[in-house]
Amino acid sequence: MSETSKINLHVWPGRWDLPSVEPACLASILFLELALPGNFDIIECANPDLSPSGQLPFLTHEQRTVATLPSIMRYVAQLKSATGEKRHDPDHAIDADLTAVERARNLAWQAHLELNMGDLVAHMMYSLEANWVKLTHPTLAGFLPVPQKYYVPARLRDSYRARLEAVGLWNLPGIEQEPKKPFEAPVKQTKESDPKEKYLRVFERAKVEEKARSSFDVYSRLLGKNDFFYPYRPTSIDLTLAAHVLLLTKPEFPDPLLQTLIRESYPTLVNHAEHVYRFVFPTGISKLNRTSMPGYSIRSLVPISATNSSHVAKEVDPEDVRFARMRWTWIAVAVGGVAYWFWEKRGLILQAVAIAQEQQRAAEAAVDGEGDMTEEEDEEVALGLDDDT
Amino acid sequence: MSVFQLPAPLRSFFVHFPLHTYDPILPKNKKQTTAPTLWIAPPRTGLDPDNTDLLSSDVKCLKWQAYLALRGVTGVQVRYDVAPDGGIDGRLPNLQVSLEGRVASPEDGELLAAHLIPTWVDGWLERHGKKGADPLEGHLDQAAKDESTAWVALLEGQIHAALVLAQPTSSYISSLLNLSAGNSRPFNSLLNPPPAPFTGLTSLVPPSGTRIAPSLVYAQYSDAIGALSERLGTDKWFLGSESPTALDALVFAYLHIILHSKEDVRIEVTRRVNLVAWEWRVRGLVRSAFTKIA
């Protein structure tokens, strides 16, 4: 691949000896390093609004922008070969050696990993209060400039809330669940010794552990005693599982609920993740081409930048064009309708304006009349005074 | 006699109450439960009393209909005149079953939430001399049972997201008038990572709406349907099982709803012959298992 057609992968920056702090970003780095070693640059970016999907990672290559991990995998697998022919290139598609049924099965496991392991990682990072306050929030805020560092981390956390509530993993007991209002008086914290609170906390934590165990058991059985899910080489599901497990084991979580569980009860998964990581980065991540995205612009503070400010050309999809066209048609019809209404009712409007002006003139005339009366009365008073003298 | 007595004026005032006592309202159609009755969302043809198609238009209700039919439970009636608010936790389906003499007759029976249906089915099968609870739930082995969880994730994640996107959106006024709209699962709870807000994360405007790229959702949906078709191949049941499993019920529910949805999502299934033929065969089994409540 020539230098001019180098791929740029935009991801959340890295911490904890990992190239990114987000599972999909980390999986995409592992994937690209395996599929196109040395032929891509990592752009550390903390502005998801630049992505067509509003999420990181996204990839830019020539005139194309590709967002979400499955799309990136598909795009890289179908990259044009040196001859210009569009085909599956075995060097690029790490699942190319699999049969059609195995690829189908991999797709299902990929969905399972993104949902189940994604929920568990999100629970550790966003749901558990201690981890959020002492680890995730400071980490995310450290990537962001002023003023975004004051509100973007909380918005990211809120975006996960609906998903985690739906799967029963938003389980902060007691008052932590309540939204905080500005200028609200501090609420007295419930004491740890409160038996009800203690019971609730233990019960909720046991529920989370049970849920995590059911997922970890499935992956352990699937992996068995093998190094990878398929012989010899990691495939896409190895990379996705490793990305999630690494983000459960590497950070120093203040509340290590699932970290302890996976380290103590599932060494197979931890070893698998480390094995995959060493396979992809045998000499570490220091040789990765990493650059930071230039700072935020003022335009990022207005929502219109979410769709228009991307400095990279997008691959235009007919479906998106149709949606955008329908949206603008609706806006045009609404504005046109209002304009037409004003035009149709212009007689009434002009009449109303004329009446208002008339009333104003009448009111001014009345005020003037009252002023005149006052002057006459003054004169009368003055004459009366003269008579007296 | 109490030491404290009501003053005479107050007592004479209270004598007038109640002003009128209405007759008790008795249920008009209270009937003894004679057969298990599944409460579902209405079929596609609506609340027409002459309806012959008893397959629900809601994917969750249809899933449980298919589950009952494919597990071999017979004699089940359906009713679709109950709003979701009338179900347990405001959700359908519910299964109304007889208490079998545990209370005096006539009785209304017991209403079960959807998650209790498998336990009831196991008991019903054992009472009727059939194979009840199975640790492998009908799958060939533990690996197939584990794999079924992956397909469930694919169906309830990417395929469900495309189905939600393909549904016609209600107008703002109808969304205000429709009080039950709040029960539907929001789009951003289907996927992980959840979709970004429409107004973006970094702007000063508070987050609002959901930013969805339809092309990305449909691309993933297309891949998922292709994978489903590949995995089924020419097998009789998914994952090579000898008898239908809960996964087959879920796959049927999604395929049936997709085949009656917009062209955008339907075409991905209709171009795969094995999926269409499989759905057609299972539809016959499910349809014949239910009768409408008398």
GROMACS .gro file of N, CA, C and O in nm, chain A residues 22 47-49 51-55 67-68 70-71 74 100-101 104-105 107-109 111-112 114-116 118-119 122 147-148 151-152 155-156 159-160 162-163 166 218 221 296 300-303 306-307 317 319-320 322-323 327, chain B residues 142-143 146-151 153-154 156-158 165 185-186 188-207 211-216 218-220 223-228 230-231 262 264:
model
  440
   22GLU      N    1  -1.109   0.252   2.493
   22GLU     CA    2  -1.246   0.212   2.456
   22GLU      C    3  -1.238   0.077   2.384
   22GLU      O    4  -1.150   0.056   2.299
   47ASN      N    5  -1.299   1.368   2.002
   47ASN     CA    6  -1.420   1.432   1.952
   47ASN      C    7  -1.499   1.334   1.866
   47ASN      O    8  -1.482   1.329   1.744
   48PRO      N    9  -1.589   1.256   1.928
   48PRO     CA   10  -1.666   1.158   1.851
   48PRO      C   11  -1.756   1.222   1.746
   48PRO      O   12  -1.799   1.155   1.653
   49ASP      N   13  -1.787   1.351   1.762
   49ASP     CA   14  -1.878   1.417   1.667
   49ASP      C   15  -1.819   1.426   1.527
   49ASP      O   16  -1.891   1.452   1.431
   51SER      N   17  -1.706   1.179   1.372
   51SER     CA   18  -1.735   1.052   1.304
   51SER      C   19  -1.874   1.057   1.240
   51SER      O   20  -1.965   1.118   1.294
   52PRO      N   21  -1.893   0.990   1.127
   52PRO     CA   22  -2.027   0.986   1.066
   52PRO      C   23  -2.132   0.923   1.157
   52PRO      O   24  -2.249   0.955   1.148
   53SER      N   25  -2.090   0.833   1.245
   53SER     CA   26  -2.186   0.769   1.335
   53SER      C   27  -2.193   0.839   1.470
   53SER      O   28  -2.274   0.801   1.555
   54GLY      N   29  -2.108   0.938   1.493
   54GLY     CA   30  -2.104   1.004   1.624
   54GLY      C   31  -2.028   0.923   1.727
   54GLY      O   32  -2.035   0.952   1.846
   55GLN      N   33  -1.957   0.818   1.681
   55GLN     CA   34  -1.883   0.733   1.775
   55GLN      C   35  -1.744   0.707   1.720
   55GLN      O   36  -1.724   0.702   1.598
   67ALA      N   37  -1.714   0.425   0.958
   67ALA     CA   38  -1.733   0.425   1.104
   67ALA      C   39  -1.788   0.292   1.150
   67ALA      O   40  -1.846   0.218   1.071
   68THR      N   41  -1.770   0.267   1.277
   68THR     CA   42  -1.806   0.146   1.354
   68THR      C   43  -1.712   0.029   1.321
   68THR      O   44  -1.668   0.014   1.207
   70PRO      N   45  -1.755  -0.311   1.297
   70PRO     CA   46  -1.785  -0.409   1.191
   70PRO      C   47  -1.764  -0.352   1.051
   70PRO      O   48  -1.715  -0.423   0.962
   71SER      N   49  -1.797  -0.224   1.030
   71SER     CA   50  -1.778  -0.164   0.898
   71SER      C   51  -1.630  -0.150   0.865
   71SER      O   52  -1.589  -0.168   0.749
   74ARG      N   53  -1.508  -0.486   0.762
   74ARG     CA   54  -1.556  -0.520   0.627
   74ARG      C   55  -1.479  -0.440   0.523
   74ARG      O   56  -1.439  -0.492   0.419
  100ALA      N   57  -1.746  -2.056   0.512
  100ALA     CA   58  -1.861  -1.964   0.516
  100ALA      C   59  -1.941  -1.980   0.645
  100ALA      O   60  -1.984  -1.881   0.705
  101VAL      N   61  -1.957  -2.104   0.691
  101VAL     CA   62  -2.033  -2.127   0.814
  101VAL      C   63  -1.956  -2.071   0.935
  101VAL      O   64  -2.014  -2.011   1.025
  104ALA      N   65  -1.999  -1.707   0.940
  104ALA     CA   66  -2.133  -1.674   0.989
  104ALA      C   67  -2.138  -1.685   1.141
  104ALA      O   68  -2.191  -1.598   1.211
  105ARG      N   69  -2.078  -1.792   1.192
  105ARG     CA   70  -2.074  -1.812   1.337
  105ARG      C   71  -1.995  -1.700   1.405
  105ARG      O   72  -2.034  -1.650   1.510
  107LEU      N   73  -1.968  -1.397   1.307
  107LEU     CA   74  -2.049  -1.275   1.310
  107LEU      C   75  -2.144  -1.274   1.429
  107LEU      O   76  -2.164  -1.173   1.496
  108ALA      N   77  -2.203  -1.392   1.455
  108ALA     CA   78  -2.293  -1.402   1.570
  108ALA      C   79  -2.217  -1.383   1.701
  108ALA      O   80  -2.263  -1.311   1.791
  109TRP      N   81  -2.100  -1.444   1.712
  109TRP     CA   82  -2.020  -1.427   1.834
  109TRP      C   83  -1.974  -1.283   1.850
  109TRP      O   84  -1.963  -1.231   1.961
  111ALA      N   85  -2.141  -1.021   1.761
  111ALA     CA   86  -2.255  -0.948   1.817
  111ALA      C   87  -2.270  -0.979   1.966
  111ALA      O   88  -2.298  -0.890   2.048
  112HIS      N   89  -2.250  -1.105   2.002
  112HIS     CA   90  -2.260  -1.146   2.142
  112HIS      C   91  -2.156  -1.075   2.227
  112HIS      O   92  -2.185  -1.025   2.337
  114GLU      N   93  -1.993  -0.789   2.158
  114GLU     CA   94  -2.016  -0.645   2.166
  114GLU      C   95  -2.124  -0.613   2.267
  114GLU      O   96  -2.114  -0.514   2.340
  115LEU      N   97  -2.229  -0.697   2.272
  115LEU     CA   98  -2.338  -0.668   2.365
  115LEU      C   99  -2.302  -0.710   2.508
  115LEU      O  100  -2.307  -0.628   2.599
  116ASN      N  101  -2.261  -0.835   2.526
  116ASN     CA  102  -2.242  -0.884   2.662
  116ASN      C  103  -2.114  -0.834   2.726
  116ASN      O  104  -2.117  -0.779   2.837
  118GLY      N  105  -1.937  -0.589   2.615
  118GLY     CA  106  -1.947  -0.442   2.613
  118GLY      C  107  -2.024  -0.391   2.733
  118GLY      O  108  -1.986  -0.292   2.795
  119ASP      N  109  -2.131  -0.462   2.770
  119ASP     CA  110  -2.210  -0.422   2.887
  119ASP      C  111  -2.127  -0.433   3.016
  119ASP      O  112  -2.135  -0.346   3.104
  122ALA      N  113  -1.869  -0.155   3.024
  122ALA     CA  114  -1.938  -0.028   3.051
  122ALA      C  115  -1.984  -0.022   3.195
  122ALA      O  116  -1.981   0.085   3.258
  147PRO      N  117  -1.412   2.401   2.721
  147PRO     CA  118  -1.501   2.366   2.833
  147PRO      C  119  -1.552   2.222   2.826
  147PRO      O  120  -1.625   2.179   2.913
  148GLN      N  121  -1.517   2.147   2.719
  148GLN     CA  122  -1.576   2.014   2.701
  148GLN      C  123  -1.546   1.920   2.818
  148GLN      O  124  -1.625   1.832   2.848
  151TYR      N  125  -1.836   1.878   3.071
  151TYR     CA  126  -1.967   1.817   3.047
  151TYR      C  127  -1.965   1.694   2.957
  151TYR      O  128  -2.057   1.613   2.962
  152VAL      N  129  -1.863   1.676   2.874
  152VAL     CA  130  -1.864   1.561   2.782
  152VAL      C  131  -1.857   1.427   2.857
  152VAL      O  132  -1.930   1.333   2.824
  155ARG      N  133  -2.194   1.332   2.978
  155ARG     CA  134  -2.283   1.297   2.867
  155ARG      C  135  -2.254   1.157   2.816
  155ARG      O  136  -2.344   1.083   2.780
  156LEU      N  137  -2.127   1.123   2.812
  156LEU     CA  138  -2.090   0.987   2.770
  156LEU      C  139  -2.150   0.885   2.866
  156LEU      O  140  -2.205   0.783   2.824
  159SER      N  141  -2.514   0.844   2.810
  159SER     CA  142  -2.550   0.772   2.688
  159SER      C  143  -2.551   0.620   2.713
  159SER      O  144  -2.619   0.547   2.643
  160TYR      N  145  -2.475   0.574   2.811
  160TYR     CA  146  -2.473   0.430   2.842
  160TYR      C  147  -2.585   0.389   2.938
  160TYR      O  148  -2.613   0.272   2.954
  162ALA      N  149  -2.921   0.413   2.947
  162ALA     CA  150  -3.039   0.340   2.899
  162ALA      C  151  -3.006   0.194   2.869
  162ALA      O  152  -3.082   0.103   2.903
  163ARG      N  153  -2.892   0.172   2.806
  163ARG     CA  154  -2.851   0.037   2.771
  163ARG      C  155  -2.828  -0.046   2.899
  163ARG      O  156  -2.874  -0.160   2.911
  166ALA      N  157  -3.144  -0.132   3.079
  166ALA     CA  158  -3.222  -0.236   3.010
  166ALA      C  159  -3.171  -0.376   3.040
  166ALA      O  160  -3.250  -0.471   3.041
  218VAL      N  161  -1.934  -1.909   2.908
  218VAL     CA  162  -1.956  -1.941   2.767
  218VAL      C  163  -1.826  -1.925   2.688
  218VAL      O  164  -1.787  -2.013   2.610
  221ARG      N  165  -1.569  -2.198   2.777
  221ARG     CA  166  -1.601  -2.327   2.713
  221ARG      C  167  -1.568  -2.321   2.564
  221ARG      O  168  -1.518  -2.417   2.507
  296TYR      N  169  -0.973   2.126   1.979
  296TYR     CA  170  -1.110   2.156   1.938
  296TYR      C  171  -1.119   2.297   1.879
  296TYR      O  172  -1.044   2.385   1.917
  300SER      N  173  -1.696   2.330   1.715
  300SER     CA  174  -1.743   2.208   1.782
  300SER      C  175  -1.843   2.238   1.894
  300SER      O  176  -1.908   2.148   1.944
  301LEU      N  177  -1.854   2.366   1.934
  301LEU     CA  178  -1.946   2.401   2.041
  301LEU      C  179  -2.090   2.415   1.991
  301LEU      O  180  -2.182   2.423   2.070
  302VAL      N  181  -2.108   2.421   1.859
  302VAL     CA  182  -2.244   2.429   1.805
  302VAL      C  183  -2.278   2.294   1.742
  302VAL      O  184  -2.193   2.230   1.680
  303PRO      N  185  -2.403   2.251   1.761
  303PRO     CA  186  -2.437   2.115   1.718
  303PRO      C  187  -2.426   2.092   1.569
  303PRO      O  188  -2.411   1.979   1.524
  306ALA      N  189  -2.169   1.870   1.425
  306ALA     CA  190  -2.178   1.724   1.434
  306ALA      C  191  -2.195   1.661   1.298
  306ALA      O  192  -2.154   1.548   1.275
  307THR      N  193  -2.256   1.731   1.207
  307THR     CA  194  -2.277   1.672   1.076
  307THR      C  195  -2.194   1.737   0.967
  307THR      O  196  -2.168   1.675   0.866
  317ASP      N  197  -2.361   0.761   0.099
  317ASP     CA  198  -2.446   0.645   0.080
  317ASP      C  199  -2.583   0.692   0.031
  317ASP      O  200  -2.638   0.789   0.085
  319GLU      N  201  -2.872   0.582   0.079
  319GLU     CA  202  -2.974   0.579   0.184
  319GLU      C  203  -2.965   0.703   0.272
  319GLU      O  204  -3.066   0.764   0.307
  320ASP      N  205  -2.841   0.742   0.308
  320ASP     CA  206  -2.823   0.862   0.389
  320ASP      C  207  -2.865   0.986   0.312
  320ASP      O  208  -2.923   1.079   0.367
  322ARG      N  209  -3.091   0.999   0.085
  322ARG     CA  210  -3.238   1.001   0.080
  322ARG      C  211  -3.295   1.058   0.211
  322ARG      O  212  -3.385   1.140   0.210
  323PHE      N  213  -3.238   1.012   0.325
  323PHE     CA  214  -3.284   1.062   0.454
  323PHE      C  215  -3.260   1.213   0.466
  323PHE      O  216  -3.346   1.287   0.511
  327ARG      N  217  -3.533   1.510   0.504
  327ARG     CA  218  -3.532   1.603   0.617
  327ARG      C  219  -3.537   1.747   0.568
  327ARG      O  220  -3.615   1.829   0.616
  531GLN      N  221  -2.365  -2.904   2.455
  531GLN     CA  222  -2.343  -2.778   2.526
  531GLN      C  223  -2.291  -2.669   2.432
  531GLN      O  224  -2.327  -2.552   2.443
  532ALA      N  225  -2.207  -2.709   2.335
  532ALA     CA  226  -2.151  -2.610   2.241
  532ALA      C  227  -2.262  -2.546   2.157
  532ALA      O  228  -2.262  -2.424   2.134
  535ASP      N  229  -2.450  -2.306   2.376
  535ASP     CA  230  -2.375  -2.180   2.390
  535ASP      C  231  -2.387  -2.096   2.263
  535ASP      O  232  -2.405  -1.974   2.270
  536GLU      N  233  -2.376  -2.164   2.149
  536GLU     CA  234  -2.381  -2.090   2.023
  536GLU      C  235  -2.518  -2.024   2.004
  536GLU      O  236  -2.527  -1.916   1.943
  537SER      N  237  -2.621  -2.089   2.057
  537SER     CA  238  -2.754  -2.029   2.042
  537SER      C  239  -2.761  -1.891   2.108
  537SER      O  240  -2.831  -1.803   2.060
  538THR      N  241  -2.684  -1.871   2.217
  538THR     CA  242  -2.686  -1.740   2.283
  538THR      C  243  -2.626  -1.633   2.191
  538THR      O  244  -2.668  -1.517   2.193
  539ALA      N  245  -2.528  -1.673   2.108
  539ALA     CA  246  -2.468  -1.578   2.015
  539ALA      C  247  -2.570  -1.536   1.909
  539ALA      O  248  -2.581  -1.418   1.874
  540TRP      N  249  -2.648  -1.632   1.860
  540TRP     CA  250  -2.749  -1.599   1.758
  540TRP      C  251  -2.861  -1.515   1.817
  540TRP      O  252  -2.916  -1.428   1.749
  542ALA      N  253  -2.818  -1.296   2.048
  542ALA     CA  254  -2.762  -1.159   2.055
  542ALA      C  255  -2.769  -1.092   1.919
  542ALA      O  256  -2.801  -0.973   1.908
  543LEU      N  257  -2.740  -1.167   1.814
  543LEU     CA  258  -2.744  -1.109   1.679
  543LEU      C  259  -2.886  -1.069   1.641
  543LEU      O  260  -2.910  -0.962   1.585
  545GLU      N  261  -3.149  -1.009   1.851
  545GLU     CA  262  -3.207  -0.905   1.937
  545GLU      C  263  -3.126  -0.776   1.933
  545GLU      O  264  -3.171  -0.674   1.987
  546GLY      N  265  -3.010  -0.780   1.870
  546GLY     CA  266  -2.929  -0.657   1.857
  546GLY      C  267  -2.943  -0.598   1.718
  546GLY      O  268  -3.027  -0.511   1.693
  547GLN      N  269  -2.864  -0.647   1.624
  547GLN     CA  270  -2.856  -0.584   1.492
  547GLN      C  271  -2.984  -0.601   1.410
  547GLN      O  272  -3.028  -0.508   1.343
  554LEU      N  273  -3.589   0.050   1.301
  554LEU     CA  274  -3.564   0.162   1.210
  554LEU      C  275  -3.660   0.159   1.090
  554LEU      O  276  -3.699   0.263   1.038
  574ARG      N  277  -3.916  -0.030   2.391
  574ARG     CA  278  -3.775  -0.020   2.430
  574ARG      C  279  -3.707   0.088   2.347
  574ARG      O  280  -3.716   0.086   2.224
  575PRO      N  281  -3.641   0.185   2.409
  575PRO     CA  282  -3.578   0.290   2.330
  575PRO      C  283  -3.467   0.233   2.243
  575PRO      O  284  -3.402   0.135   2.280
  577ASN      N  285  -3.172   0.340   2.173
  577ASN     CA  286  -3.035   0.345   2.224
  577ASN      C  287  -3.008   0.243   2.335
  577ASN      O  288  -2.898   0.239   2.388
  578SER      N  289  -3.109   0.161   2.371
  578SER     CA  290  -3.080   0.054   2.466
  578SER      C  291  -3.060  -0.079   2.394
  578SER      O  292  -3.037  -0.181   2.457
  579LEU      N  293  -3.068  -0.080   2.262
  579LEU     CA  294  -3.054  -0.205   2.187
  579LEU      C  295  -2.909  -0.240   2.159
  579LEU      O  296  -2.874  -0.356   2.148
  580LEU      N  297  -2.825  -0.138   2.141
  580LEU     CA  298  -2.690  -0.161   2.092
  580LEU      C  299  -2.585  -0.116   2.194
  580LEU      O  300  -2.611  -0.032   2.279
  581ASN      N  301  -2.469  -0.176   2.182
  581ASN     CA  302  -2.355  -0.132   2.263
  581ASN      C  303  -2.234  -0.122   2.171
  581ASN      O  304  -2.202  -0.222   2.105
  582PRO      N  305  -2.169  -0.007   2.159
  582PRO     CA  306  -2.196   0.119   2.228
  582PRO      C  307  -2.325   0.184   2.179
  582PRO      O  308  -2.358   0.170   2.062
  583PRO      N  309  -2.396   0.252   2.269
  583PRO     CA  310  -2.523   0.314   2.230
  583PRO      C  311  -2.502   0.428   2.131
  583PRO      O  312  -2.395   0.490   2.131
  584PRO      N  313  -2.601   0.454   2.045
  584PRO     CA  314  -2.585   0.562   1.948
  584PRO      C  315  -2.568   0.698   2.016
  584PRO      O  316  -2.619   0.720   2.126
  585ALA      N  317  -2.495   0.786   1.948
  585ALA     CA  318  -2.469   0.919   2.004
  585ALA      C  319  -2.594   1.005   1.996
  585ALA      O  320  -2.683   0.978   1.915
  586PRO      N  321  -2.601   1.112   2.079
  586PRO     CA  322  -2.716   1.203   2.067
  586PRO      C  323  -2.714   1.278   1.933
  586PRO      O  324  -2.606   1.300   1.877
  587PHE      N  325  -2.831   1.315   1.884
  587PHE     CA  326  -2.841   1.383   1.755
  587PHE      C  327  -2.768   1.517   1.756
  587PHE      O  328  -2.711   1.559   1.656
  588THR      N  329  -2.769   1.584   1.870
  588THR     CA  330  -2.705   1.716   1.879
  588THR      C  331  -2.555   1.704   1.907
  588THR      O  332  -2.489   1.806   1.925
  589GLY      N  333  -2.504   1.584   1.915
  589GLY     CA  334  -2.361   1.565   1.938
  589GLY      C  335  -2.326   1.565   2.085
  589GLY      O  336  -2.405   1.607   2.170
  590LEU      N  337  -2.206   1.517   2.114
  590LEU     CA  338  -2.161   1.510   2.255
  590LEU      C  339  -2.087   1.636   2.297
  590LEU      O  340  -2.089   1.672   2.413
  591THR      N  341  -2.022   1.701   2.203
  591THR     CA  342  -1.930   1.809   2.242
  591THR      C  343  -1.991   1.948   2.232
  591THR      O  344  -1.933   2.044   2.282
  592SER      N  345  -2.107   1.960   2.168
  592SER     CA  346  -2.165   2.095   2.152
  592SER      C  347  -2.220   2.144   2.285
  592SER      O  348  -2.244   2.066   2.377
  593LEU      N  349  -2.244   2.275   2.291
  593LEU     CA  350  -2.297   2.333   2.415
  593LEU      C  351  -2.446   2.304   2.432
  593LEU      O  352  -2.501   2.321   2.540
  594VAL      N  353  -2.510   2.263   2.324
  594VAL     CA  354  -2.653   2.232   2.330
  594VAL      C  355  -2.671   2.100   2.405
  594VAL      O  356  -2.597   2.004   2.380
  595PRO      N  357  -2.766   2.094   2.500
  595PRO     CA  358  -2.786   1.969   2.574
  595PRO      C  359  -2.820   1.854   2.479
  595PRO      O  360  -2.887   1.875   2.378
  596PRO      N  361  -2.774   1.732   2.510
  596PRO     CA  362  -2.797   1.619   2.420
  596PRO      C  363  -2.946   1.592   2.399
  596PRO      O  364  -3.024   1.596   2.494
  600ARG      N  365  -2.864   0.991   1.713
  600ARG     CA  366  -2.798   1.004   1.583
  600ARG      C  367  -2.776   0.865   1.525
  600ARG      O  368  -2.693   0.789   1.573
  601ILE      N  369  -2.852   0.834   1.424
  601ILE     CA  370  -2.845   0.701   1.364
  601ILE      C  371  -2.810   0.715   1.217
  601ILE      O  372  -2.869   0.796   1.146
  602ALA      N  373  -2.713   0.638   1.173
  602ALA     CA  374  -2.681   0.633   1.031
  602ALA      C  375  -2.752   0.509   0.974
  602ALA      O  376  -2.707   0.396   0.996
  603PRO      N  377  -2.865   0.527   0.904
  603PRO     CA  378  -2.941   0.410   0.856
  603PRO      C  379  -2.856   0.316   0.771
  603PRO      O  380  -2.874   0.194   0.780
  604SER      N  381  -2.764   0.372   0.693
  604SER     CA  382  -2.685   0.285   0.606
  604SER      C  383  -2.600   0.187   0.688
  604SER      O  384  -2.585   0.070   0.650
  605LEU      N  385  -2.549   0.233   0.804
  605LEU     CA  386  -2.468   0.144   0.889
  605LEU      C  387  -2.555   0.035   0.950
  605LEU      O  388  -2.515  -0.082   0.956
  607TYR      N  389  -2.841  -0.083   0.835
  607TYR     CA  390  -2.886  -0.178   0.732
  607TYR      C  391  -2.771  -0.265   0.681
  607TYR      O  392  -2.794  -0.380   0.643
  608ALA      N  393  -2.649  -0.210   0.679
  608ALA     CA  394  -2.535  -0.291   0.635
  608ALA      C  395  -2.512  -0.406   0.734
  608ALA      O  396  -2.490  -0.522   0.693
  609GLN      N  397  -2.520  -0.375   0.863
  609GLN     CA  398  -2.502  -0.481   0.964
  609GLN      C  399  -2.617  -0.581   0.958
  609GLN      O  400  -2.598  -0.701   0.976
  612ASP      N  401  -2.560  -0.821   0.666
  612ASP     CA  402  -2.460  -0.923   0.704
  612ASP      C  403  -2.522  -1.028   0.796
  612ASP      O  404  -2.495  -1.148   0.783
  613ALA      N  405  -2.604  -0.980   0.890
  613ALA     CA  406  -2.664  -1.073   0.989
  613ALA      C  407  -2.759  -1.171   0.921
  613ALA      O  408  -2.757  -1.291   0.951
  614ILE      N  409  -2.841  -1.123   0.828
  614ILE     CA  410  -2.934  -1.213   0.758
  614ILE      C  411  -2.855  -1.312   0.672
  614ILE      O  412  -2.890  -1.431   0.665
  615GLY      N  413  -2.749  -1.264   0.610
  615GLY     CA  414  -2.664  -1.353   0.530
  615GLY      C  415  -2.605  -1.463   0.616
  615GLY      O  416  -2.602  -1.581   0.577
  616ALA      N  417  -2.559  -1.425   0.737
  616ALA     CA  418  -2.500  -1.524   0.828
  616ALA      C  419  -2.605  -1.625   0.874
  616ALA      O  420  -2.579  -1.745   0.884
  617LEU      N  421  -2.726  -1.575   0.901
  617LEU     CA  422  -2.835  -1.662   0.945
  617LEU      C  423  -2.866  -1.766   0.837
  617LEU      O  424  -2.885  -1.885   0.866
  619GLU      N  425  -2.666  -1.868   0.599
  619GLU     CA  426  -2.551  -1.958   0.585
  619GLU      C  427  -2.553  -2.065   0.693
  619GLU      O  428  -2.525  -2.182   0.668
  620ARG      N  429  -2.585  -2.023   0.815
  620ARG     CA  430  -2.583  -2.117   0.928
  620ARG      C  431  -2.696  -2.219   0.919
  620ARG      O  432  -2.679  -2.333   0.958
  651LYS      N  433  -4.135  -0.343   0.569
  651LYS     CA  434  -4.104  -0.261   0.452
  651LYS      C  435  -4.006  -0.333   0.358
  651LYS      O  436  -3.929  -0.419   0.401
  653ASP      N  437  -3.734  -0.237   0.239
  653ASP     CA  438  -3.593  -0.218   0.275
  653ASP      C  439  -3.535  -0.339   0.348
  653ASP      O  440  -3.422  -0.380   0.325
   0.00000   0.00000   0.00000
